[in-house]
Amino acid sequence: MTILVIAEHDNKALAPATLNTVAAAAKIGGDVHVLVAGQGADAVAEAAAKIAGVAKVLSADNAAYAHQLPENVAPLVAELGKGYSHILAAATSNGKNILPRVAAALDVDQISEIISVESADTFKRPIYAGNAIATVQSNASVKVITVRATGFDPVAAEGGSAAVEAVGAAHDAGISSFVGEELAKSDRPELTAAKIVVSGGRGMQNGDNFKHLYALADKLGAAVGASRAAVDAGFVPNDMQVGQTGKIVAPQLYIAVGISGAIQHLAGMKDSKVIVAINKDEEAPIFQVADYGLVADLFEAIPELEKLV
Amino acid sequence: MKVLVAVKRAIDPNVKVRVKADGSDVELNGVKMALNPFCEIAVEEAIRLKEKGLVSEVVVVSVGTSAAQEQLRTALALGADRALLVETSALLEPLNVAKYLSKVIDQEKPQLILFGKQAIDQENNQVGQMVAQLIGSGQATYASAVNHVDGQWVVEREVDGGSQVLALAMPAVVTCDLRLNQPRYASLPNIMKAKKKPLEIIAADTLGASVKEHARLLGVVPPAVRKAGINVGSVAELVDKLKNVAGVI
C-alpha cells in the first residue's frame, strides 16, 4: 500500500494540517508520498520532505496550480492517484473543495472528515453535527478521504529526508480563473492549530468589545474564535466562526465567553480537552459541556481573568 | 437563462438526533424532516437571480424517496417554477446522487447549478463538486456572493483565511454557504399556488447512470459523553483550577 497525501499550503509555507493528515496516513500504514501542487512552492516541497515518515515528495510546479483551482488540481491528483491505495487531504476549505472532484474523476466515492482509522478500509466519522459517530467501510479501489485534523495528533515536522521528484503534468481546464482574495491578517496563532482558544458570542454585544478577548488571548498566546451569532451580527469576520459550518477546533483549553452553546457551535469545539464557560445565564446549554463554569458578567470577569493569568 | 437547484430532504436542524438502540443508524422514524438549510439558501439565491432578471426559469431537483416531494413543494412555494424528483429508495451515496443529477443536467441544460454546501445529516460536502467534475464544469464552493459579469459567473467564496473571488465559464456549479443570503418564508397563497406547479417524477433507473455501491455503514454510536463539570464561584478560583488542577495554563 502506498498513500498519497495532498499538501495544504499557500505556495510559501506548509500548513500544519498536513502533519495531521500524514499522521492519519501513518495509521493506515504503508509508504506515504506527499504531493505539493502549486507555483513557486519549492520551500513547501522542502518542508514536506522533512516531515517524519514521508518517503517521497512529488512537486507539481505550474502556473495552473497557483491558486489551487480544483478544475486544474483535481485532474492532476486523479492521474497521479491511480497508482495509490489511498488519497488523503486535510478537511480544510481547500481539501474539501478539491477531493470530491478527484473521487468523481476516479469513479469512486469519498469518505469525508474521518476522525479515526480502524483499518485500511474502515474509518470513523461524525455525522449529524457530531451527535453520532458512524463507522464506515469502503470497497473503493482507491480510497479518497478527507481528514479532520483534530482527530489526529500531528507527526513531527522534522526528521524525514524524502527525495523531491518533479511532476511535469500540467492540467489547465481553462473554465475558471482566480480574480482576487482578501485574507484576514492576524499575529495570533491559527485557530485550528492553537493550544488555547478564546471565543466570543452574542453576549459580547458588539465588535469593539472583542478587544477584551484579544487582550486575554494575547496574554495566553491563544487564538480568538466566535459563534455564528457573533459573526452574523457583524462583530467579527466569518473565518473566525467555530462550529458545524465554521472551523472545527480541539485545543487544550477552550474558553467560551457569552456563548449559549447551540448544537451547531458545540459540533466545532466539544472535543477540546478542557472547556470553560463564562456566561451570566446559568441555564445556558454551554454549561452542560463545560468542565469549569463561571456564572458572571463577562465584562467584569474577562478583565479580571486577564489580570490573573 | 435557466438555473437548476439541487435540494435534499434532511432532518430538521432543530431536532436533537438520537442513535438507535441497536446501533445500526440514527433514529429517523417519526422525526421531523425539512429542506436542508443550505439548500434553502440555494433556492433563495436562484429566486433572487430571477427577480433581478438574470434568470428566466428556476428548476428544483431532488434525489430520494417519494417523501421528498414535500421539500420540492416547499421550494416551489418559495418561488421555483418547476420541480423534478429522481425517485429511488436506494441509499444515497454522494457519487450516485451526483451521477443522477448530471444526467438531469444533460437533459435540462441549465447555465447555473446551485447546491447547498453540505447536507446537515451526512455532512459529506461532496455532491456539488462531484457534479462539476462529471459535467466538466467549473465550480465555486462556499459562495457568499454570486454575480453575473460579461458572460461569466463571478463568485465570492468563504475560505479558511478569509474570502476569495473566482470567475467561472458557463455552465457553472456553485455551492452556497451560510452567509450568501437570508432565505424567505413561503406565504400561504404561495403554498397553495405551489400545489398546482409541475412536479415531474423520474424513476432513477431510467436515467442510465452507472451507479454502484462503495461504502457500508457498519454502525453508529453516540459521541463520548463528557464527564460533568463544576461551577466555580470566582475568577480567582477558575484561574486556580486551570493552573493547578487542569494544568492547561
PDB file of C-alpha atoms in Angstrom, chain A residues 8 67 69-71 74-75 91-94 96-98 100-113 122 124-141 148 174-185 190 196 220 228 231-232 238-239 241 244-247 252-253 255 263-264 269-276 278 282 287-295 300-302 304-305 308-309, chain B residues 11 13-19 25-26 28 38 41 92-96 98-99 117-142 144 152 154 157-170 173 177-179 182 210 212-224 226-239 241-243 245-249:
ATOM      1  CA  GLU A   8      -2.044  22.031   2.285  1.00  0.00           C
ATOM      2  CA  HIS A  67      -4.392  29.169  -6.647  1.00  0.00           C
ATOM      3  CA  LEU A  69      -8.229  25.768  -8.603  1.00  0.00           C
ATOM      4  CA  PRO A  70      -9.966  22.377  -8.332  1.00  0.00           C
ATOM      5  CA  GLU A  71     -10.652  22.226 -12.085  1.00  0.00           C
ATOM      6  CA  ALA A  74      -8.172  17.519  -9.388  1.00  0.00           C
ATOM      7  CA  PRO A  75      -7.192  16.014 -12.798  1.00  0.00           C
ATOM      8  CA  ALA A  91     -10.577  18.666   5.612  1.00  0.00           C
ATOM      9  CA  THR A  92      -9.762  22.346   5.068  1.00  0.00           C
ATOM     10  CA  SER A  93     -11.714  24.553   2.670  1.00  0.00           C
ATOM     11  CA  ASN A  94      -9.114  23.615   0.054  1.00  0.00           C
ATOM     12  CA  LYS A  96     -12.951  19.742   0.762  1.00  0.00           C
ATOM     13  CA  ASN A  97     -13.056  21.748  -2.464  1.00  0.00           C
ATOM     14  CA  ILE A  98     -10.713  19.550  -4.472  1.00  0.00           C
ATOM     15  CA  PRO A 100     -14.683  15.182  -4.238  1.00  0.00           C
ATOM     16  CA  ARG A 101     -13.722  16.115  -7.811  1.00  0.00           C
ATOM     17  CA  VAL A 102     -10.806  13.692  -7.591  1.00  0.00           C
ATOM     18  CA  ALA A 103     -13.133  10.940  -6.349  1.00  0.00           C
ATOM     19  CA  ALA A 104     -15.626  11.553  -9.160  1.00  0.00           C
ATOM     20  CA  ALA A 105     -12.803  11.517 -11.717  1.00  0.00           C
ATOM     21  CA  LEU A 106     -11.688   8.116 -10.357  1.00  0.00           C
ATOM     22  CA  ASP A 107     -15.320   6.904 -10.222  1.00  0.00           C
ATOM     23  CA  VAL A 108     -15.156   6.162  -6.502  1.00  0.00           C
ATOM     24  CA  ASP A 109     -16.940   7.611  -3.507  1.00  0.00           C
ATOM     25  CA  GLN A 110     -15.210   9.842  -0.979  1.00  0.00           C
ATOM     26  CA  ILE A 111     -15.170   9.497   2.792  1.00  0.00           C
ATOM     27  CA  SER A 112     -15.411  12.888   4.472  1.00  0.00           C
ATOM     28  CA  GLU A 113     -13.762  14.124   7.649  1.00  0.00           C
ATOM     29  CA  THR A 122     -12.698   1.176   7.799  1.00  0.00           C
ATOM     30  CA  LYS A 124     -14.948   6.621  11.853  1.00  0.00           C
ATOM     31  CA  ARG A 125     -16.561   9.945  11.035  1.00  0.00           C
ATOM     32  CA  PRO A 126     -19.020  12.232  12.800  1.00  0.00           C
ATOM     33  CA  ILE A 127     -22.459  12.821  11.277  1.00  0.00           C
ATOM     34  CA  TYR A 128     -25.460  14.937  12.319  1.00  0.00           C
ATOM     35  CA  ALA A 129     -23.363  17.802  13.709  1.00  0.00           C
ATOM     36  CA  GLY A 130     -21.254  15.399  15.738  1.00  0.00           C
ATOM     37  CA  ASN A 131     -24.257  13.867  17.505  1.00  0.00           C
ATOM     38  CA  ALA A 132     -23.429  10.436  16.117  1.00  0.00           C
ATOM     39  CA  ILE A 133     -20.203   8.733  15.124  1.00  0.00           C
ATOM     40  CA  ALA A 134     -20.503   6.444  12.099  1.00  0.00           C
ATOM     41  CA  THR A 135     -18.161   3.566  11.276  1.00  0.00           C
ATOM     42  CA  VAL A 136     -17.924   3.121   7.522  1.00  0.00           C
ATOM     43  CA  GLN A 137     -16.202   0.526   5.397  1.00  0.00           C
ATOM     44  CA  SER A 138     -15.229   1.331   1.830  1.00  0.00           C
ATOM     45  CA  ASN A 139     -14.691  -1.108  -1.026  1.00  0.00           C
ATOM     46  CA  ALA A 140     -13.450   1.607  -3.405  1.00  0.00           C
ATOM     47  CA  SER A 141     -10.398   0.662  -5.472  1.00  0.00           C
ATOM     48  CA  ARG A 148     -10.356  16.094  10.276  1.00  0.00           C
ATOM     49  CA  GLY A 174      -9.498  26.900 -18.725  1.00  0.00           C
ATOM     50  CA  ILE A 175     -13.013  27.058 -17.284  1.00  0.00           C
ATOM     51  CA  SER A 176     -12.264  29.015 -14.116  1.00  0.00           C
ATOM     52  CA  SER A 177      -9.962  31.812 -13.082  1.00  0.00           C
ATOM     53  CA  PHE A 178      -8.760  33.427  -9.900  1.00  0.00           C
ATOM     54  CA  VAL A 179      -9.871  37.062  -9.582  1.00  0.00           C
ATOM     55  CA  GLY A 180      -8.660  38.037  -6.127  1.00  0.00           C
ATOM     56  CA  GLU A 181      -8.659  37.312  -2.431  1.00  0.00           C
ATOM     57  CA  GLU A 182      -8.854  39.044   0.879  1.00  0.00           C
ATOM     58  CA  LEU A 183      -7.136  37.230   3.712  1.00  0.00           C
ATOM     59  CA  ALA A 184      -7.518  38.295   7.306  1.00  0.00           C
ATOM     60  CA  LYS A 185      -4.200  39.207   8.902  1.00  0.00           C
ATOM     61  CA  GLU A 190      -4.090  29.951  13.700  1.00  0.00           C
ATOM     62  CA  ILE A 196      -5.820  27.725  23.644  1.00  0.00           C
ATOM     63  CA  LEU A 220      -2.496  33.388  26.973  1.00  0.00           C
ATOM     64  CA  ARG A 228     -22.231  32.097  14.414  1.00  0.00           C
ATOM     65  CA  VAL A 231     -20.326  36.556  13.026  1.00  0.00           C
ATOM     66  CA  ASP A 232     -23.863  37.113  11.725  1.00  0.00           C
ATOM     67  CA  ASN A 238     -16.644  34.819   9.293  1.00  0.00           C
ATOM     68  CA  ASP A 239     -13.309  32.973   9.148  1.00  0.00           C
ATOM     69  CA  GLN A 241     -16.508  31.084  13.230  1.00  0.00           C
ATOM     70  CA  GLN A 244     -20.531  22.818  12.245  1.00  0.00           C
ATOM     71  CA  THR A 245     -20.306  25.283   9.359  1.00  0.00           C
ATOM     72  CA  GLY A 246     -17.141  27.009  10.507  1.00  0.00           C
ATOM     73  CA  LYS A 247     -13.881  25.666  11.889  1.00  0.00           C
ATOM     74  CA  GLN A 252      -6.159  22.047  25.227  1.00  0.00           C
ATOM     75  CA  LEU A 253      -8.318  24.855  26.577  1.00  0.00           C
ATOM     76  CA  ILE A 255     -12.907  29.456  26.803  1.00  0.00           C
ATOM     77  CA  ILE A 263     -25.714  22.215  18.887  1.00  0.00           C
ATOM     78  CA  GLN A 264     -24.061  23.721  15.798  1.00  0.00           C
ATOM     79  CA  MET A 269     -15.414  22.554  19.879  1.00  0.00           C
ATOM     80  CA  LYS A 270     -16.700  19.762  22.087  1.00  0.00           C
ATOM     81  CA  ASP A 271     -13.554  17.671  21.630  1.00  0.00           C
ATOM     82  CA  SER A 272     -11.494  20.339  23.401  1.00  0.00           C
ATOM     83  CA  LYS A 273      -9.590  18.919  26.384  1.00  0.00           C
ATOM     84  CA  VAL A 274     -10.826  21.473  28.902  1.00  0.00           C
ATOM     85  CA  ILE A 275     -13.842  23.716  28.283  1.00  0.00           C
ATOM     86  CA  VAL A 276     -14.527  26.841  30.307  1.00  0.00           C
ATOM     87  CA  ILE A 278     -18.353  32.232  31.188  1.00  0.00           C
ATOM     88  CA  GLU A 282     -26.830  29.824  34.365  1.00  0.00           C
ATOM     89  CA  PHE A 287     -22.605  24.735  30.949  1.00  0.00           C
ATOM     90  CA  GLN A 288     -23.567  21.121  30.173  1.00  0.00           C
ATOM     91  CA  VAL A 289     -20.301  20.536  28.298  1.00  0.00           C
ATOM     92  CA  ALA A 290     -18.097  22.863  30.355  1.00  0.00           C
ATOM     93  CA  ASP A 291     -15.524  21.443  32.766  1.00  0.00           C
ATOM     94  CA  TYR A 292     -15.485  24.745  34.606  1.00  0.00           C
ATOM     95  CA  GLY A 293     -18.429  27.096  34.515  1.00  0.00           C
ATOM     96  CA  LEU A 294     -18.488  30.634  35.826  1.00  0.00           C
ATOM     97  CA  VAL A 295     -21.842  32.369  36.062  1.00  0.00           C
ATOM     98  CA  GLU A 300     -16.293  42.054  34.815  1.00  0.00           C
ATOM     99  CA  ALA A 301     -14.914  38.528  34.565  1.00  0.00           C
ATOM    100  CA  ILE A 302     -12.754  38.898  31.443  1.00  0.00           C
ATOM    101  CA  GLU A 304     -10.178  40.182  35.962  1.00  0.00           C
ATOM    102  CA  LEU A 305      -9.199  36.931  34.252  1.00  0.00           C
ATOM    103  CA  LEU A 308      -4.825  36.931  36.996  1.00  0.00           C
ATOM    104  CA  VAL A 309      -3.395  34.678  34.261  1.00  0.00           C
TER     105      VAL A 309
ATOM    106  CA  ILE B  11     -33.643  16.005   9.343  1.00  0.00           C
ATOM    107  CA  PRO B  13     -31.864  21.195  12.111  1.00  0.00           C
ATOM    108  CA  ASN B  14     -33.570  21.790  15.468  1.00  0.00           C
ATOM    109  CA  VAL B  15     -34.158  18.099  16.177  1.00  0.00           C
ATOM    110  CA  LYS B  16     -31.884  16.503  18.741  1.00  0.00           C
ATOM    111  CA  VAL B  17     -30.610  13.380  16.999  1.00  0.00           C
ATOM    112  CA  ARG B  18     -30.665  10.035  18.815  1.00  0.00           C
ATOM    113  CA  VAL B  19     -28.760   6.881  17.936  1.00  0.00           C
ATOM    114  CA  ASP B  25     -28.141   4.081  12.477  1.00  0.00           C
ATOM    115  CA  VAL B  26     -29.743   7.207  13.916  1.00  0.00           C
ATOM    116  CA  LEU B  28     -35.366   8.775  11.761  1.00  0.00           C
ATOM    117  CA  PHE B  38     -28.085  25.127   2.913  1.00  0.00           C
ATOM    118  CA  ILE B  41     -30.147  29.271   0.767  1.00  0.00           C
ATOM    119  CA  LEU B  92     -27.915   7.931  -1.237  1.00  0.00           C
ATOM    120  CA  GLU B  93     -24.169   7.693  -1.715  1.00  0.00           C
ATOM    121  CA  PRO B  94     -22.843  11.078  -2.887  1.00  0.00           C
ATOM    122  CA  LEU B  95     -21.320   9.801  -6.132  1.00  0.00           C
ATOM    123  CA  ASN B  96     -24.563   8.078  -7.150  1.00  0.00           C
ATOM    124  CA  ALA B  98     -24.070  13.209  -8.457  1.00  0.00           C
ATOM    125  CA  LYS B  99     -24.408  10.769 -11.365  1.00  0.00           C
ATOM    126  CA  LYS B 117     -22.525  23.457   0.560  1.00  0.00           C
ATOM    127  CA  GLN B 118     -23.392  20.385   2.608  1.00  0.00           C
ATOM    128  CA  ALA B 119     -26.346  18.462   3.984  1.00  0.00           C
ATOM    129  CA  ILE B 120     -26.637  18.603   7.753  1.00  0.00           C
ATOM    130  CA  ASP B 121     -27.346  14.880   8.078  1.00  0.00           C
ATOM    131  CA  GLN B 122     -24.402  13.058   6.451  1.00  0.00           C
ATOM    132  CA  GLU B 123     -22.216  16.190   6.310  1.00  0.00           C
ATOM    133  CA  ASN B 124     -20.374  14.952   3.250  1.00  0.00           C
ATOM    134  CA  ASN B 125     -19.857  18.249   1.422  1.00  0.00           C
ATOM    135  CA  GLN B 126     -19.252  16.395  -1.857  1.00  0.00           C
ATOM    136  CA  VAL B 127     -22.161  16.305  -4.301  1.00  0.00           C
ATOM    137  CA  GLY B 128     -21.737  19.770  -5.865  1.00  0.00           C
ATOM    138  CA  GLN B 129     -18.036  19.208  -6.500  1.00  0.00           C
ATOM    139  CA  MET B 130     -18.687  15.731  -7.931  1.00  0.00           C
ATOM    140  CA  VAL B 131     -21.372  17.010 -10.287  1.00  0.00           C
ATOM    141  CA  ALA B 132     -18.997  19.743 -11.508  1.00  0.00           C
ATOM    142  CA  GLN B 133     -16.402  17.094 -12.315  1.00  0.00           C
ATOM    143  CA  LEU B 134     -18.914  14.791 -14.035  1.00  0.00           C
ATOM    144  CA  ILE B 135     -20.299  17.528 -16.308  1.00  0.00           C
ATOM    145  CA  GLY B 136     -16.868  19.136 -16.839  1.00  0.00           C
ATOM    146  CA  SER B 137     -17.835  22.494 -15.306  1.00  0.00           C
ATOM    147  CA  GLY B 138     -16.026  24.973 -13.147  1.00  0.00           C
ATOM    148  CA  GLN B 139     -17.054  25.169  -9.515  1.00  0.00           C
ATOM    149  CA  ALA B 140     -17.235  27.743  -6.758  1.00  0.00           C
ATOM    150  CA  THR B 141     -17.890  26.199  -3.379  1.00  0.00           C
ATOM    151  CA  TYR B 142     -18.890  28.015  -0.154  1.00  0.00           C
ATOM    152  CA  SER B 144     -21.046  34.223  -0.171  1.00  0.00           C
ATOM    153  CA  GLN B 152     -19.220  34.603 -16.594  1.00  0.00           C
ATOM    154  CA  VAL B 154     -18.261  35.793 -10.617  1.00  0.00           C
ATOM    155  CA  ARG B 157     -16.221  32.287  -1.628  1.00  0.00           C
ATOM    156  CA  GLU B 158     -15.594  31.787   2.060  1.00  0.00           C
ATOM    157  CA  VAL B 159     -12.176  30.165   2.532  1.00  0.00           C
ATOM    158  CA  ASP B 160     -10.205  29.315   5.675  1.00  0.00           C
ATOM    159  CA  GLY B 161      -8.210  32.546   5.861  1.00  0.00           C
ATOM    160  CA  GLY B 162     -10.818  34.982   4.523  1.00  0.00           C
ATOM    161  CA  SER B 163     -12.524  35.299   1.142  1.00  0.00           C
ATOM    162  CA  GLN B 164     -11.658  34.619  -2.477  1.00  0.00           C
ATOM    163  CA  VAL B 165     -13.233  35.680  -5.797  1.00  0.00           C
ATOM    164  CA  LEU B 166     -13.400  33.371  -8.831  1.00  0.00           C
ATOM    165  CA  ALA B 167     -14.743  33.761 -12.366  1.00  0.00           C
ATOM    166  CA  LEU B 168     -16.367  30.722 -13.987  1.00  0.00           C
ATOM    167  CA  ALA B 169     -17.384  29.961 -17.558  1.00  0.00           C
ATOM    168  CA  MET B 170     -20.998  28.849 -18.079  1.00  0.00           C
ATOM    169  CA  VAL B 173     -21.635  24.801 -10.308  1.00  0.00           C
ATOM    170  CA  ASP B 177     -22.651  28.967   2.229  1.00  0.00           C
ATOM    171  CA  LEU B 178     -24.494  30.289   5.246  1.00  0.00           C
ATOM    172  CA  ARG B 179     -23.930  33.953   4.559  1.00  0.00           C
ATOM    173  CA  GLN B 182     -31.343  35.112   4.297  1.00  0.00           C
ATOM    174  CA  SER B 210     -23.812   3.728 -13.864  1.00  0.00           C
ATOM    175  CA  LYS B 212     -22.529   1.420  -7.715  1.00  0.00           C
ATOM    176  CA  GLU B 213     -22.209   0.815  -4.020  1.00  0.00           C
ATOM    177  CA  HIS B 214     -18.996   1.841  -2.325  1.00  0.00           C
ATOM    178  CA  ALA B 215     -19.482   2.303   1.341  1.00  0.00           C
ATOM    179  CA  ARG B 216     -21.064   0.192   4.018  1.00  0.00           C
ATOM    180  CA  LEU B 217     -22.298   1.651   7.283  1.00  0.00           C
ATOM    181  CA  LEU B 218     -21.088  -0.747   9.950  1.00  0.00           C
ATOM    182  CA  GLY B 219     -22.701   1.051  12.841  1.00  0.00           C
ATOM    183  CA  VAL B 220     -23.359   4.277  14.651  1.00  0.00           C
ATOM    184  CA  VAL B 221     -22.573   5.203  18.245  1.00  0.00           C
ATOM    185  CA  PRO B 222     -23.330   8.312  20.272  1.00  0.00           C
ATOM    186  CA  PRO B 223     -20.316  10.583  20.822  1.00  0.00           C
ATOM    187  CA  ALA B 224     -18.360  10.139  24.044  1.00  0.00           C
ATOM    188  CA  ARG B 226     -18.010  14.457  28.754  1.00  0.00           C
ATOM    189  CA  LYS B 227     -17.875  13.992  32.477  1.00  0.00           C
ATOM    190  CA  ALA B 228     -19.858  16.547  34.421  1.00  0.00           C
ATOM    191  CA  GLY B 229     -18.019  19.765  35.147  1.00  0.00           C
ATOM    192  CA  ILE B 230     -18.154  22.022  38.148  1.00  0.00           C
ATOM    193  CA  ASN B 231     -19.196  25.593  38.660  1.00  0.00           C
ATOM    194  CA  VAL B 232     -16.628  27.895  40.167  1.00  0.00           C
ATOM    195  CA  GLY B 233     -17.541  30.856  42.340  1.00  0.00           C
ATOM    196  CA  SER B 234     -14.973  33.391  41.199  1.00  0.00           C
ATOM    197  CA  VAL B 235     -12.410  34.249  38.557  1.00  0.00           C
ATOM    198  CA  ALA B 236      -9.637  33.570  41.076  1.00  0.00           C
ATOM    199  CA  GLU B 237     -10.980  30.053  41.673  1.00  0.00           C
ATOM    200  CA  LEU B 238     -11.230  29.488  37.913  1.00  0.00           C
ATOM    201  CA  VAL B 239      -7.597  30.507  37.382  1.00  0.00           C
ATOM    202  CA  LYS B 241      -8.336  25.259  38.736  1.00  0.00           C
ATOM    203  CA  LEU B 242      -6.888  25.890  35.291  1.00  0.00           C
ATOM    204  CA  LYS B 243      -3.353  26.226  36.658  1.00  0.00           C
ATOM    205  CA  VAL B 245      -5.928  21.016  38.558  1.00  0.00           C
ATOM    206  CA  ALA B 246      -6.249  21.013  34.755  1.00  0.00           C
ATOM    207  CA  GLY B 247      -2.729  22.306  34.143  1.00  0.00           C
ATOM    208  CA  VAL B 248      -3.690  23.980  30.884  1.00  0.00           C
ATOM    209  CA  ILE B 249      -2.331  27.486  31.541  1.00  0.00           C
TER     210      ILE B 249
END
